Coordinates of C-alpha atoms and ligand atoms in Angstrom, one line a residue:
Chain A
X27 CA -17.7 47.7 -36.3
X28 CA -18.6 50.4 -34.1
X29 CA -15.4 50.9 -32.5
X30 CA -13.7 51.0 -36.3
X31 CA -16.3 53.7 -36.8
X32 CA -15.4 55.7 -34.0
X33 CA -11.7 55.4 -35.0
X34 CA -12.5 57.1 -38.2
X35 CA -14.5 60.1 -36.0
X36 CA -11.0 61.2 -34.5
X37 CA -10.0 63.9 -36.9
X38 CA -13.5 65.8 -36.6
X39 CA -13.3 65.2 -32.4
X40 CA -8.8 65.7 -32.6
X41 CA -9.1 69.2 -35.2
X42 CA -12.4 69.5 -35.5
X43 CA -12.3 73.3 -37.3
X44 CA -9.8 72.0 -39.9
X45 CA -12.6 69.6 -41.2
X46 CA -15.4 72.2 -41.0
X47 CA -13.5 74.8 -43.0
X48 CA -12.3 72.9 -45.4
X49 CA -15.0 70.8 -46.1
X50 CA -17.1 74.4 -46.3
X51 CA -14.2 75.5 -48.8
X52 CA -14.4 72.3 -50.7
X53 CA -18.4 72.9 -50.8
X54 CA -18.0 76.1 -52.0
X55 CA -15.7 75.4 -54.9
X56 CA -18.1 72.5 -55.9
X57 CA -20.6 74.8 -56.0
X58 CA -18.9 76.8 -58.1
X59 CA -17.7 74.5 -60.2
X60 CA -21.1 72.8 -60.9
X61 CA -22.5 76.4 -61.0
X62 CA -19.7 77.1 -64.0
X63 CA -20.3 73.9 -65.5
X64 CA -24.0 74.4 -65.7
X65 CA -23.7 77.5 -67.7
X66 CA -21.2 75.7 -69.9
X67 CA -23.4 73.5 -70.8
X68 CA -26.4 76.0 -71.1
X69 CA -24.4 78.3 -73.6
X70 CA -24.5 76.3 -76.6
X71 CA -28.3 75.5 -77.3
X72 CA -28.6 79.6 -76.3
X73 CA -25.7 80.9 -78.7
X74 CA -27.3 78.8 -81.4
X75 CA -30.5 80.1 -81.1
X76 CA -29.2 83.7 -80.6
X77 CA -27.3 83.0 -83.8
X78 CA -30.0 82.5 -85.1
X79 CA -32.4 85.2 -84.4
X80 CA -33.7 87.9 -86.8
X81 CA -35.3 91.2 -86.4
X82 CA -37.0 91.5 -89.9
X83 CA -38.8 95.0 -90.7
X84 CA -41.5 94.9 -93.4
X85 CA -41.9 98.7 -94.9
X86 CA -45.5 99.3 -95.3
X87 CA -46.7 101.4 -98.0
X88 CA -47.5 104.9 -98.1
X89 CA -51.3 103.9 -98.9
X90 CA -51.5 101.1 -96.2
X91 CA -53.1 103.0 -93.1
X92 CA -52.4 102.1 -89.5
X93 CA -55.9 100.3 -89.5
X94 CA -55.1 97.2 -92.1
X95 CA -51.6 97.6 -90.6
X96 CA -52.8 95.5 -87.6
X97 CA -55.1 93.8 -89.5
X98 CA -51.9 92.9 -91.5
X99 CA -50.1 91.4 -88.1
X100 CA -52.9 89.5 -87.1
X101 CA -52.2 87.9 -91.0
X102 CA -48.9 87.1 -89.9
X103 CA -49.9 85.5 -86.5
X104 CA -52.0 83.4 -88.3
X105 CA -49.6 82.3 -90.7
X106 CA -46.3 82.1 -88.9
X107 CA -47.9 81.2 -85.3
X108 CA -46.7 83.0 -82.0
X109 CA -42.9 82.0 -82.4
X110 CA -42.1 85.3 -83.8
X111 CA -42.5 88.8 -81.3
X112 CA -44.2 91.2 -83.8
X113 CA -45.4 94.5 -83.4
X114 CA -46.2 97.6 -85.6
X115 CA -44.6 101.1 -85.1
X116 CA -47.0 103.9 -86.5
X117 CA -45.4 106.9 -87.8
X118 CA -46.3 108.8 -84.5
X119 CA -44.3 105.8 -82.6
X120 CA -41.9 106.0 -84.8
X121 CA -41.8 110.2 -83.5
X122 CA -42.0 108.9 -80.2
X123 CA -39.1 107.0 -80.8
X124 CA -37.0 110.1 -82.3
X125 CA -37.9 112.6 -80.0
X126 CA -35.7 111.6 -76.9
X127 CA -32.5 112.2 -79.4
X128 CA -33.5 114.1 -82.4
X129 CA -36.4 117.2 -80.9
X130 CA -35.1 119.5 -83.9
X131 CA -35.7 116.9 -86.4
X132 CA -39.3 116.1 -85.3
X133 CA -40.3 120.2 -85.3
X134 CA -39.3 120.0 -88.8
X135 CA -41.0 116.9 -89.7
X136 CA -44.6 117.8 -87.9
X137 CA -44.9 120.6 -90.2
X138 CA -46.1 118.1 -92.9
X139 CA -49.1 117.4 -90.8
X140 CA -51.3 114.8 -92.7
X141 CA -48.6 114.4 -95.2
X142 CA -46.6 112.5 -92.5
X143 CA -47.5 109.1 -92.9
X144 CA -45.6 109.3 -97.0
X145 CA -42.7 110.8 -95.1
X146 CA -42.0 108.9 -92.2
X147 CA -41.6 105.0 -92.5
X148 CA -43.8 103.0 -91.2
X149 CA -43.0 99.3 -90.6
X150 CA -43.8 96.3 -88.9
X151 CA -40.8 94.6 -86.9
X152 CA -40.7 90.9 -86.1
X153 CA -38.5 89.1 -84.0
X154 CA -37.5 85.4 -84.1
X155 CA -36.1 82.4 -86.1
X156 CA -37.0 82.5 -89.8
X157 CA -36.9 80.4 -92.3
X158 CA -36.1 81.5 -96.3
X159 CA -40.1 80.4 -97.2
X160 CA -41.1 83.1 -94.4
X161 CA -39.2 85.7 -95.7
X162 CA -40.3 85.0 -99.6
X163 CA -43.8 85.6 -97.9
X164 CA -43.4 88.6 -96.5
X165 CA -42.0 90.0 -99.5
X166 CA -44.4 88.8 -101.3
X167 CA -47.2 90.8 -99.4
X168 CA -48.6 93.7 -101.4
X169 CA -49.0 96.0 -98.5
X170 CA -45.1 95.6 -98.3
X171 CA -42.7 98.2 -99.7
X172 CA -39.9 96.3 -98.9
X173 CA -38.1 94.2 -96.3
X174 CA -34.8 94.9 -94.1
X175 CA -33.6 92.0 -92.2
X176 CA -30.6 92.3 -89.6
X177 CA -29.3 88.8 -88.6
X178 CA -26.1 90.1 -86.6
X179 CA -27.7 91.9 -84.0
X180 CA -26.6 89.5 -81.0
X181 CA -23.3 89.2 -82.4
X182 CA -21.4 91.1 -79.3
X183 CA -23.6 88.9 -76.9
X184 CA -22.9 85.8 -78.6
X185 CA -18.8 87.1 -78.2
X186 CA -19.7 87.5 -74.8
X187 CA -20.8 83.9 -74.4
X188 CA -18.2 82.6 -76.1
X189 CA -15.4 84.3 -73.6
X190 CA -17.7 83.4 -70.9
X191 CA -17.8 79.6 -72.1
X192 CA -14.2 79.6 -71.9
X193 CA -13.6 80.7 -68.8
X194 CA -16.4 78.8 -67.4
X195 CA -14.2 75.1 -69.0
X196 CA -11.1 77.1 -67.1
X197 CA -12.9 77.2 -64.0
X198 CA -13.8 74.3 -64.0
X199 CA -10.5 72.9 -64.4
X200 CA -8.9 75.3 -61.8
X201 CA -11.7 74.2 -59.0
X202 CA -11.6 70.7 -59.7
X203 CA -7.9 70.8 -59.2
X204 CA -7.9 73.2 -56.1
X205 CA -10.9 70.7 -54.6
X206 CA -8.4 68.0 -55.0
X207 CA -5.3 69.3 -53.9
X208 CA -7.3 70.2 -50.6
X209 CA -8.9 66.6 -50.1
X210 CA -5.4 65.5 -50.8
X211 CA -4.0 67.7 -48.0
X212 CA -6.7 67.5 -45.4
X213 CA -6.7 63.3 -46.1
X214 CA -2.8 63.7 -45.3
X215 CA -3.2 65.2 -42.2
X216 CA -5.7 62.7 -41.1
X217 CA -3.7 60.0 -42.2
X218 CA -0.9 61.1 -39.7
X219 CA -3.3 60.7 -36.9
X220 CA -5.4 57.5 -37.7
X221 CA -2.4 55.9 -39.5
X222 CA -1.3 53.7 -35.8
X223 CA -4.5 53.3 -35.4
X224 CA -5.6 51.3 -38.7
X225 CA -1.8 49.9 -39.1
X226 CA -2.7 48.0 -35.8
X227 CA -5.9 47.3 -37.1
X228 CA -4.6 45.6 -40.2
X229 CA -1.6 44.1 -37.9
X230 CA -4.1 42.5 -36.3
X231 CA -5.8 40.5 -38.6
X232 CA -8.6 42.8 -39.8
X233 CA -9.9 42.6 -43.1
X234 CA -9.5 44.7 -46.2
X235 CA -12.8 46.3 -45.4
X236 CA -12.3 46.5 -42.0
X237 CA -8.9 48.3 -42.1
X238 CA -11.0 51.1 -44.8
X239 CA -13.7 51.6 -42.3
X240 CA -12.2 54.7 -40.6
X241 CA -10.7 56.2 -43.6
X242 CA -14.3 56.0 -45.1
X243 CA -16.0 57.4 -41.9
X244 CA -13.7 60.4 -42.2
X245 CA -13.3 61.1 -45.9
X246 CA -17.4 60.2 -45.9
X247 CA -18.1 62.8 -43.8
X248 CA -16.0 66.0 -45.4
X249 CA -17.6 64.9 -48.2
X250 CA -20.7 65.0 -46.7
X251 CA -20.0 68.4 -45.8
X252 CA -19.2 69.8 -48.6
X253 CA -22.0 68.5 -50.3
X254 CA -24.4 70.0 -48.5
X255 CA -22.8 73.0 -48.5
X256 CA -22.8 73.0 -52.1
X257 CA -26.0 71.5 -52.8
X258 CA -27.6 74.9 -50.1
X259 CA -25.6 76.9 -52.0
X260 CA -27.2 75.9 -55.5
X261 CA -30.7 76.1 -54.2
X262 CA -30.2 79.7 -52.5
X263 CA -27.4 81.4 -53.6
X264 CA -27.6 79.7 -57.6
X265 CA -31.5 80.5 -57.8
X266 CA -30.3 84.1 -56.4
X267 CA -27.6 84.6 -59.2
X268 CA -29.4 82.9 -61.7
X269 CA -32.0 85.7 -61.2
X270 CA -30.0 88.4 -61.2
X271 CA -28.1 87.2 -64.6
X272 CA -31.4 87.2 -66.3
X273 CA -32.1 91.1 -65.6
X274 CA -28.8 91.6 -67.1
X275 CA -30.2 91.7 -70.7
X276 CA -32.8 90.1 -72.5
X277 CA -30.3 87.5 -74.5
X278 CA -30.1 86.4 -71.2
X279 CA -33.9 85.5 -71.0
X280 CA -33.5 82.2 -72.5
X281 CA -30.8 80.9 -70.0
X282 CA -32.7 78.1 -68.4
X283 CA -32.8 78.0 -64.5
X284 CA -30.5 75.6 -62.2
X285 CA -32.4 72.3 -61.9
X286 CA -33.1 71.7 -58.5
X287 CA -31.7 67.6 -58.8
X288 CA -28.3 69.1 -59.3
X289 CA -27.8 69.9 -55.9
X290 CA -28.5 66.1 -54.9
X291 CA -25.8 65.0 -57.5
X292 CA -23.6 68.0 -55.6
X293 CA -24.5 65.8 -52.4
X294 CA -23.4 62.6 -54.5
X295 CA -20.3 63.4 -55.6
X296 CA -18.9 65.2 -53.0
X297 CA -19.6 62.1 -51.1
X298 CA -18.0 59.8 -53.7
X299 CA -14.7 62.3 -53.4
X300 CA -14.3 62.0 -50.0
X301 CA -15.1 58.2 -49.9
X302 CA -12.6 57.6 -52.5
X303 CA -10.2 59.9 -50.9
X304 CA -10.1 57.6 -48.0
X305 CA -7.4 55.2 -49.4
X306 CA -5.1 57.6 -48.8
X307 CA -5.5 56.4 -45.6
X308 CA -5.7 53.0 -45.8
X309 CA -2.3 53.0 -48.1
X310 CA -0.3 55.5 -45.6
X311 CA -0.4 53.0 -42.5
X312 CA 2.3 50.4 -44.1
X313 CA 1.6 47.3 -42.8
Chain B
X23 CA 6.5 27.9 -36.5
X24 CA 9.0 31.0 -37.7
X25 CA 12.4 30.2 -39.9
X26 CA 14.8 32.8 -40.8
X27 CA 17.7 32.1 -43.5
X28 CA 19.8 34.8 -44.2
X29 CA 17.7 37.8 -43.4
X30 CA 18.5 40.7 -44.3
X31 CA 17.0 44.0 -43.8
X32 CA 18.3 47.6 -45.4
X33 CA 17.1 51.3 -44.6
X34 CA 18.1 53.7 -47.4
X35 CA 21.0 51.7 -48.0
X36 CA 22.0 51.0 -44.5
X37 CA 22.0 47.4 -43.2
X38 CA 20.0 47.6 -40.5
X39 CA 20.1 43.2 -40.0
X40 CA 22.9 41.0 -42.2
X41 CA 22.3 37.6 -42.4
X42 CA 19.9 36.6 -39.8
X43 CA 18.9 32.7 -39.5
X44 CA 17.1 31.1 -36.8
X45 CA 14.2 28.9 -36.2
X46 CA 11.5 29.1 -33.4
X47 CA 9.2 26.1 -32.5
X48 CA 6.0 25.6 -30.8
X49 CA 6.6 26.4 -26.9
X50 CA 9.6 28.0 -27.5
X51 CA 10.4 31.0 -25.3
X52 CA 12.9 33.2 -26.3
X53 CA 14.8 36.4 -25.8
X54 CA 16.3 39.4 -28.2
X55 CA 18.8 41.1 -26.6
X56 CA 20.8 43.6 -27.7
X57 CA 22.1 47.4 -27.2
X58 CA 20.1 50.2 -28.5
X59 CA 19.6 50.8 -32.3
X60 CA 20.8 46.7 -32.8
X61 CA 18.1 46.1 -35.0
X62 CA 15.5 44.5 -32.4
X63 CA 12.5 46.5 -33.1
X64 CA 13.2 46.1 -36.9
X65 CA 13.6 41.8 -36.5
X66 CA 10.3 41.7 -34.4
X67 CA 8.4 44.0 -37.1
X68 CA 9.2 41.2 -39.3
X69 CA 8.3 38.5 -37.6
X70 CA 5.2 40.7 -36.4
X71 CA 4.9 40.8 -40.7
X72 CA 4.6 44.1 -40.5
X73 CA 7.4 44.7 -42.9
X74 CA 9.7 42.2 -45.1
X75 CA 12.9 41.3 -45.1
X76 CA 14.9 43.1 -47.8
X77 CA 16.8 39.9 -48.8
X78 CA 16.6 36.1 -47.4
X79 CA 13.7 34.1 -46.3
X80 CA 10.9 34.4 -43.4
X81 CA 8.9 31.7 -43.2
X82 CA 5.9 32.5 -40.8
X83 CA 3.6 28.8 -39.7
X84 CA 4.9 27.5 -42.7
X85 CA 4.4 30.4 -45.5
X86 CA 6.8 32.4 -47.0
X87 CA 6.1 36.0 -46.1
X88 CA 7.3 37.6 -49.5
X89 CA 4.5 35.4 -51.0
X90 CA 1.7 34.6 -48.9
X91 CA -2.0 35.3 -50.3
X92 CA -3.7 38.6 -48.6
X93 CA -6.0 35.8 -47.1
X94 CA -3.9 34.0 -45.9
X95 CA -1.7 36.3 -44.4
X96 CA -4.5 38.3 -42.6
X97 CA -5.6 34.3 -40.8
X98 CA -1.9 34.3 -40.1
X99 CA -2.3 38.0 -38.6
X100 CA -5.0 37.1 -36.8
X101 CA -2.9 34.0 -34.7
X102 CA -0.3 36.3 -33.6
X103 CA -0.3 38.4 -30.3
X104 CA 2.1 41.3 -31.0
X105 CA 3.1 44.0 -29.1
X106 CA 5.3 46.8 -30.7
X107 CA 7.7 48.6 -28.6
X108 CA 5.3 51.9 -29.3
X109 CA 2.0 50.2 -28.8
X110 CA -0.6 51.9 -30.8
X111 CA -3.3 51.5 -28.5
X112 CA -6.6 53.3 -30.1
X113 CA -6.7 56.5 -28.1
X114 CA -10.7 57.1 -28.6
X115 CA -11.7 53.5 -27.6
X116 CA -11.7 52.7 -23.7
X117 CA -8.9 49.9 -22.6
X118 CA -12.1 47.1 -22.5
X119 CA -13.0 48.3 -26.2
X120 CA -9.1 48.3 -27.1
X121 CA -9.1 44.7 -25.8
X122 CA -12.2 43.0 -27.3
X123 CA -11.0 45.1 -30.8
X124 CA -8.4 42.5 -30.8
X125 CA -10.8 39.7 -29.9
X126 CA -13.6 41.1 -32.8
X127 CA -10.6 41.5 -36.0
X128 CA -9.0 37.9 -34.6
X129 CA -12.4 36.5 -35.7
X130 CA -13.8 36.0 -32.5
X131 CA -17.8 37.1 -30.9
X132 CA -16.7 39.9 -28.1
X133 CA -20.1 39.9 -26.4
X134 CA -20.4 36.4 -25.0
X135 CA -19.8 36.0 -21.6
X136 CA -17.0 34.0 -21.9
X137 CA -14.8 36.7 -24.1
X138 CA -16.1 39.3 -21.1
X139 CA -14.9 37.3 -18.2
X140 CA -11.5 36.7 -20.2
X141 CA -11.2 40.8 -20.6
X142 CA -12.1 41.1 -17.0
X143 CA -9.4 38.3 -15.9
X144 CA -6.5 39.9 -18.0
X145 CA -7.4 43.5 -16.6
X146 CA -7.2 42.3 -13.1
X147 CA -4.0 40.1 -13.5
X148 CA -2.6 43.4 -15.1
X149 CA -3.8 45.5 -12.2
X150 CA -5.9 47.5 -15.0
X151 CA -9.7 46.7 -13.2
X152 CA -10.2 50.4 -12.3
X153 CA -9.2 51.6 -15.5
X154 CA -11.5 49.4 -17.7
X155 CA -13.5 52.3 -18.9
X156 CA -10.9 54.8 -19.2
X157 CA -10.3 55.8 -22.6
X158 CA -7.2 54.8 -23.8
X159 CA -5.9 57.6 -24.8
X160 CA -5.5 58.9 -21.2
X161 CA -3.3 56.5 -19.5
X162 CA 0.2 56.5 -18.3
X163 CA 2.8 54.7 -20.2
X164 CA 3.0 52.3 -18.1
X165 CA -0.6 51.4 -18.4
X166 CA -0.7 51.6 -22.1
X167 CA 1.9 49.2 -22.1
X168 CA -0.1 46.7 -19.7
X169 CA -3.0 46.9 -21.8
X170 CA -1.0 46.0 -24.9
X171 CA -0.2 43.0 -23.5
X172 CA -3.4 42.2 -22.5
X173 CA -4.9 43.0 -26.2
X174 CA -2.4 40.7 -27.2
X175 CA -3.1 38.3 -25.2
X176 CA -6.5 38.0 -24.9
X177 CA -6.7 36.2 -28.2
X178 CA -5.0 33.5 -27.5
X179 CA -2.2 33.5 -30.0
X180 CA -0.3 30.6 -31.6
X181 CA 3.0 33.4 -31.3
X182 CA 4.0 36.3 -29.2
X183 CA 6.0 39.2 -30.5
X184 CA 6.7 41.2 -27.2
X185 CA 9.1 43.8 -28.3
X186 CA 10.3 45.3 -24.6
X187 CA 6.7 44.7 -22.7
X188 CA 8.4 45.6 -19.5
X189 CA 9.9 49.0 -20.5
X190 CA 8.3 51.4 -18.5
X191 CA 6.8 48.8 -15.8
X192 CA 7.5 48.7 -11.6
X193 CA 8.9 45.6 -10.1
X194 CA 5.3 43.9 -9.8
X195 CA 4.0 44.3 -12.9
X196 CA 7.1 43.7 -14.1
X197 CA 6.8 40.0 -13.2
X198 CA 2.8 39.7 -14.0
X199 CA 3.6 40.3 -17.3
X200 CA 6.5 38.2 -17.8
X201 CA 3.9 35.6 -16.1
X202 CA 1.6 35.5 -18.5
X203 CA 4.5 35.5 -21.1
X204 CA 5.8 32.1 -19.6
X205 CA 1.9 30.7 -18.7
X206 CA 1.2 31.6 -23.2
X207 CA 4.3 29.3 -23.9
X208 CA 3.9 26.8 -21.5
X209 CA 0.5 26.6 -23.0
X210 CA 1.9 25.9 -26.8
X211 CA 2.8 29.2 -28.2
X212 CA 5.8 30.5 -29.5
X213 CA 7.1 33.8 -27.1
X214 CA 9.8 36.1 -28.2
X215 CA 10.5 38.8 -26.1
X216 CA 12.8 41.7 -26.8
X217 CA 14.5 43.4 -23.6
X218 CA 17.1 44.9 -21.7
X219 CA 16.3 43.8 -18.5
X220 CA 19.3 41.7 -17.1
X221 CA 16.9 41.0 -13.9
X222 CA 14.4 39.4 -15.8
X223 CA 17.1 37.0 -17.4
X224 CA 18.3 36.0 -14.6
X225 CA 14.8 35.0 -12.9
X226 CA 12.9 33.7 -16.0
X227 CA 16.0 31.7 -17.6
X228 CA 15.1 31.0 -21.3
X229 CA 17.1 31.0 -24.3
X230 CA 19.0 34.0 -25.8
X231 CA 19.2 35.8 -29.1
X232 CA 21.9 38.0 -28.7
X233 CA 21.9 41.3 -31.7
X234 CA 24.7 43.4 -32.1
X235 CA 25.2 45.5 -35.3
X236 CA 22.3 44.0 -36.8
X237 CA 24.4 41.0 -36.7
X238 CA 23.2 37.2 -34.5
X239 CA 26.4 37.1 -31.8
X240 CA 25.3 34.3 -29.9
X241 CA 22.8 31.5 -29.9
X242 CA 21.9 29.4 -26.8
X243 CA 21.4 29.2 -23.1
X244 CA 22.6 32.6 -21.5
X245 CA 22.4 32.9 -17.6
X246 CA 23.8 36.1 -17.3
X247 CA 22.9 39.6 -19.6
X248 CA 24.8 39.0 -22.3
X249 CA 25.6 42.5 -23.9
Ligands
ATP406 N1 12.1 52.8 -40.7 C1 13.4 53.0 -40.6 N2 14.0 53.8 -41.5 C2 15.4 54.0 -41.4 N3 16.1 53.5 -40.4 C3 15.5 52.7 -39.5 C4 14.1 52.5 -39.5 N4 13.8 51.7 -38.5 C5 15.0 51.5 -37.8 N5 16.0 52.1 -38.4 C6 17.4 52.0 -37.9 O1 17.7 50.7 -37.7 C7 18.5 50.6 -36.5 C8 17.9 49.6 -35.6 O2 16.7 50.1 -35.1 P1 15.8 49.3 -34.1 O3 14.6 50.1 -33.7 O4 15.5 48.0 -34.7 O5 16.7 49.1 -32.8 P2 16.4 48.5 -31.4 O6 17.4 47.4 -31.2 O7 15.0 48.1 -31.3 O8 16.7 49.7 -30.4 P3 16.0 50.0 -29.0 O9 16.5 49.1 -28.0 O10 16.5 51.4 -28.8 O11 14.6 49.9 -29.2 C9 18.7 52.0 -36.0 O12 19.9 52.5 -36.3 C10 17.6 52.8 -36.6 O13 18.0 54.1 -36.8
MG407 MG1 13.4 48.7 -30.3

């Protein structure tokens, strides 16, 4: 047993940096593949909800001061629960607001003094997932003037995602394939120098299992490799990114983070790769 | 214990062996001769079932090669001592590991005392004591060779496929091999031995398989080289 073991140690002892680099390679891209297919998988559930999402303003009127406006919200809370971000923006906010783009505007507009609060709309905005019943009772609220509602805010986001989902399936698809087409390679070379070895082996009586020993030893450790390398890589470098995509914008603040457990099934599968690539081996010394 | 009827054996469309038939019994010690490129190394591979005849039928202890059972044909494996004219030693194992391999995948326990002393008696015979714990991929040619023979030896086998042992040996070891070649058949098994060496012929007389073409010329008692 151990000296079919060591048989299957040649190719890291006979080209040792041709293992190493490609079975970092090889981790890489399964990082990056797992890392691509995670978001795939996270889009969907976060498009939905984005598609769903509603900024709803609620006009006050002109007679409703800022005092029962808040009183108001806390009326809302009550009723809708915290799912929905709400907030009120006071005719002075709503200055606020204008001033950065529109000084020239506010100048004019100051010189109504108390009269202000009948010029300037005053509204309270809420954010979330609504349903038609919560809508009705907003409307329904006699401190309300009326209602605006704009449902198609995230639309270029969600286009975003959507292009993003696709190319995350291509990549996928293209890493998969390039992870294989090196395992193929890298098993071919190592067949060439283990193939005497294991045709002898079977030439001399060994067993089925016996003559997959070495072929297992090798492929089991470049995929041993790469797994690890992968499974660092989505505990560093995928917490890192993950972080950085969530200061990108706040659509983004939903995107659950990169379970942890992934990078053990990283570990497993590159493992089952390399394992599996083994028969190459085995079938390449004809005996 | 090996019959050939009409074997046949083609390379990309090239008969490399027409119509080869021939038995070998228990005992029987016998050479291949023939020139260079007449199909030796390809018949012993055969025999050696490491390939199968393209056309015609091997019979190997009884069982047709074309349809043994993988069980079976590994037991038959593990009953035959062969060495291949390249010998395939396992460079990262030491000659003693390379040996008791062949003891360990013939079935056999390599650790008792009685495999070890058998190691040890082969390596001396073959003037390979010293080099016991060298790793095998750091001998001569010469040496390699030696050590085939002793891995396919040590287990005893029921048949000997000894495709040109003697190649790239001196005078001496020349004859300590073919000794234990004649001691394995005088002991029951089977010997076949491919070779170009008129001198040993002439010394260890033994029946002739003369291959020319891929073709069986003669069959029979030969004193002399016969090629
Ligand atoms: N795997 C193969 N594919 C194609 N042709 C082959 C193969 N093996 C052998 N041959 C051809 O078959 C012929 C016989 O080769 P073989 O090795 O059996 O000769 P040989 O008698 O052993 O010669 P030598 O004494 O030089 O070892 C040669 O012409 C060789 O080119
Ligand atoms: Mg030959």
């Amino acid at each position: 047993m151990k000296h079919l073991i060591r048989i299957g140690l040649r190719p890291w002892k006979q080209a040792f940096w041709s293992q190493w680099i490609a079975s970092l390679g090889m981790g890489v891209l399964l990082f990056g593949g797992g890392y691509s297919y995670w978001i795939f998988t996270s889009i969907p559930p976060l498009m939905k909800n984005l598609g769903e999402q509603e900024l709803v303003m609620a006009y006050l009127n002109p007679d409703v001061n800022d005092q029962s406006a808040l009183q108001l919200i806390a009326k809302m809370r009550s009723q809708f629960g915290s799912s929905l971000e709400m907030g009120y923006v006071s005719a002075s906010d709503f200055l606020k607001k204008m001033k950065a783009n529109n000084s020239s505007l506010i100048q004019e507009l100051s010189y109504f003094g108390e009269e202000m609060d009948e010029l300037i709309p005053r509204y309270i905005y809420m954010n979330g997932v609504f349903t038609p019943s919560m809508k009705n009772f907003i409307q329904s609220l006699v401190e309300v003037e009326s209602v605006d509602s704009t449902g198609d805010r995230y639309q270029s986001t969600i286009q975003t995602f959507l292009i993003l989902e696709r190319f995350s399936v291509a990549a996928v698809l293209i890493l998969f394939l390039t992870i294989a087409s090196i395992l193929f390679h890298l098993m071919k070379t190592n067949a060439n120098l283990l193939k005497d070895s294991i045709s002898m082996v079977r030439l001399m009586g060994g067993s089925y299992f016996q003559s997959r020993i070495p072929g297992l030893v090798t492929g089991g450790l470049i995929g041993l490799f790469s797994g690890l390398t992968a499974g660092i890589l989505w505990i560093y470098a995928g917490g890192a990114f993950y972080r950085l995509v969530r200061e990108l914008s706040p659509a983004f603040q939903m995107l659950p983070g990169p379970p942890v457990e992934v990078s053990l099934i990283l570990v497993g599968v590159a493992f089952f790769l390399g394992a599996f690539s083994s028969i190459i081996l085995r079938e390449s010394s004809n005996a | 214990m090996l019959t050939l009827r009409q074997v046949n054996k083609v390379y990309h469309g090239e008969k490399v062996l027409d119509q080869i038939s021939f038995d070998v019994k228990r005992g029987n010690f016998l050479y291949l001769l023939g020139g260079s490129g007449a199909g030796k190394s390809t018949l012993l591979r055969m025999l050696a079932t490491e390939e199968l005849p393209s056309d015609g039928s091997l019979t190997v202890f009884g069982y047709d090669l074309k349809k043994v059972p993988p069980t079976t044909l590994k037991a038959m494996r593990q009953a035959i001592g062969y060495i291949p004219q390249k010998v395939r030693l396992i460079p990262d194992l030491t000659v003693f590991d390379n040996i008791a391999l062949s003891l360990t995948l013939a079935g056999r326990r390599t650790l008792s005392l009685d495999a070890k002393s058998k190691i040890a008696e082969l390596l001396g015979q073959l003037g390979l004591m010293s080099k016991s714990e060298t790793l095998a991929g750091n001998l001569s040619g010469g040496e390699s060779q030696r050590v085939a023979v002793a891995r396919a030896l040590v287990r005893s086998p029921e048949l000997i496929i000894a495709d040109e042992p003697t190649g790239a040996q001196d005078f001496n070891e020349v004859w300590a091999i073919m000794d234990l070649l004649v001691k394995a058949s005088q002991r029951g098994a089977a010997v076949i031995v491919a070779t170009h060496d008129r001198e040993i012929i002439k010394r260890v007389q033994n029946s002739c398989l003369v291959l020319k073409e891929g073709r069986l010329q003669t069959q029979g008692y030969r004193e002399r080289g016969a090629y």
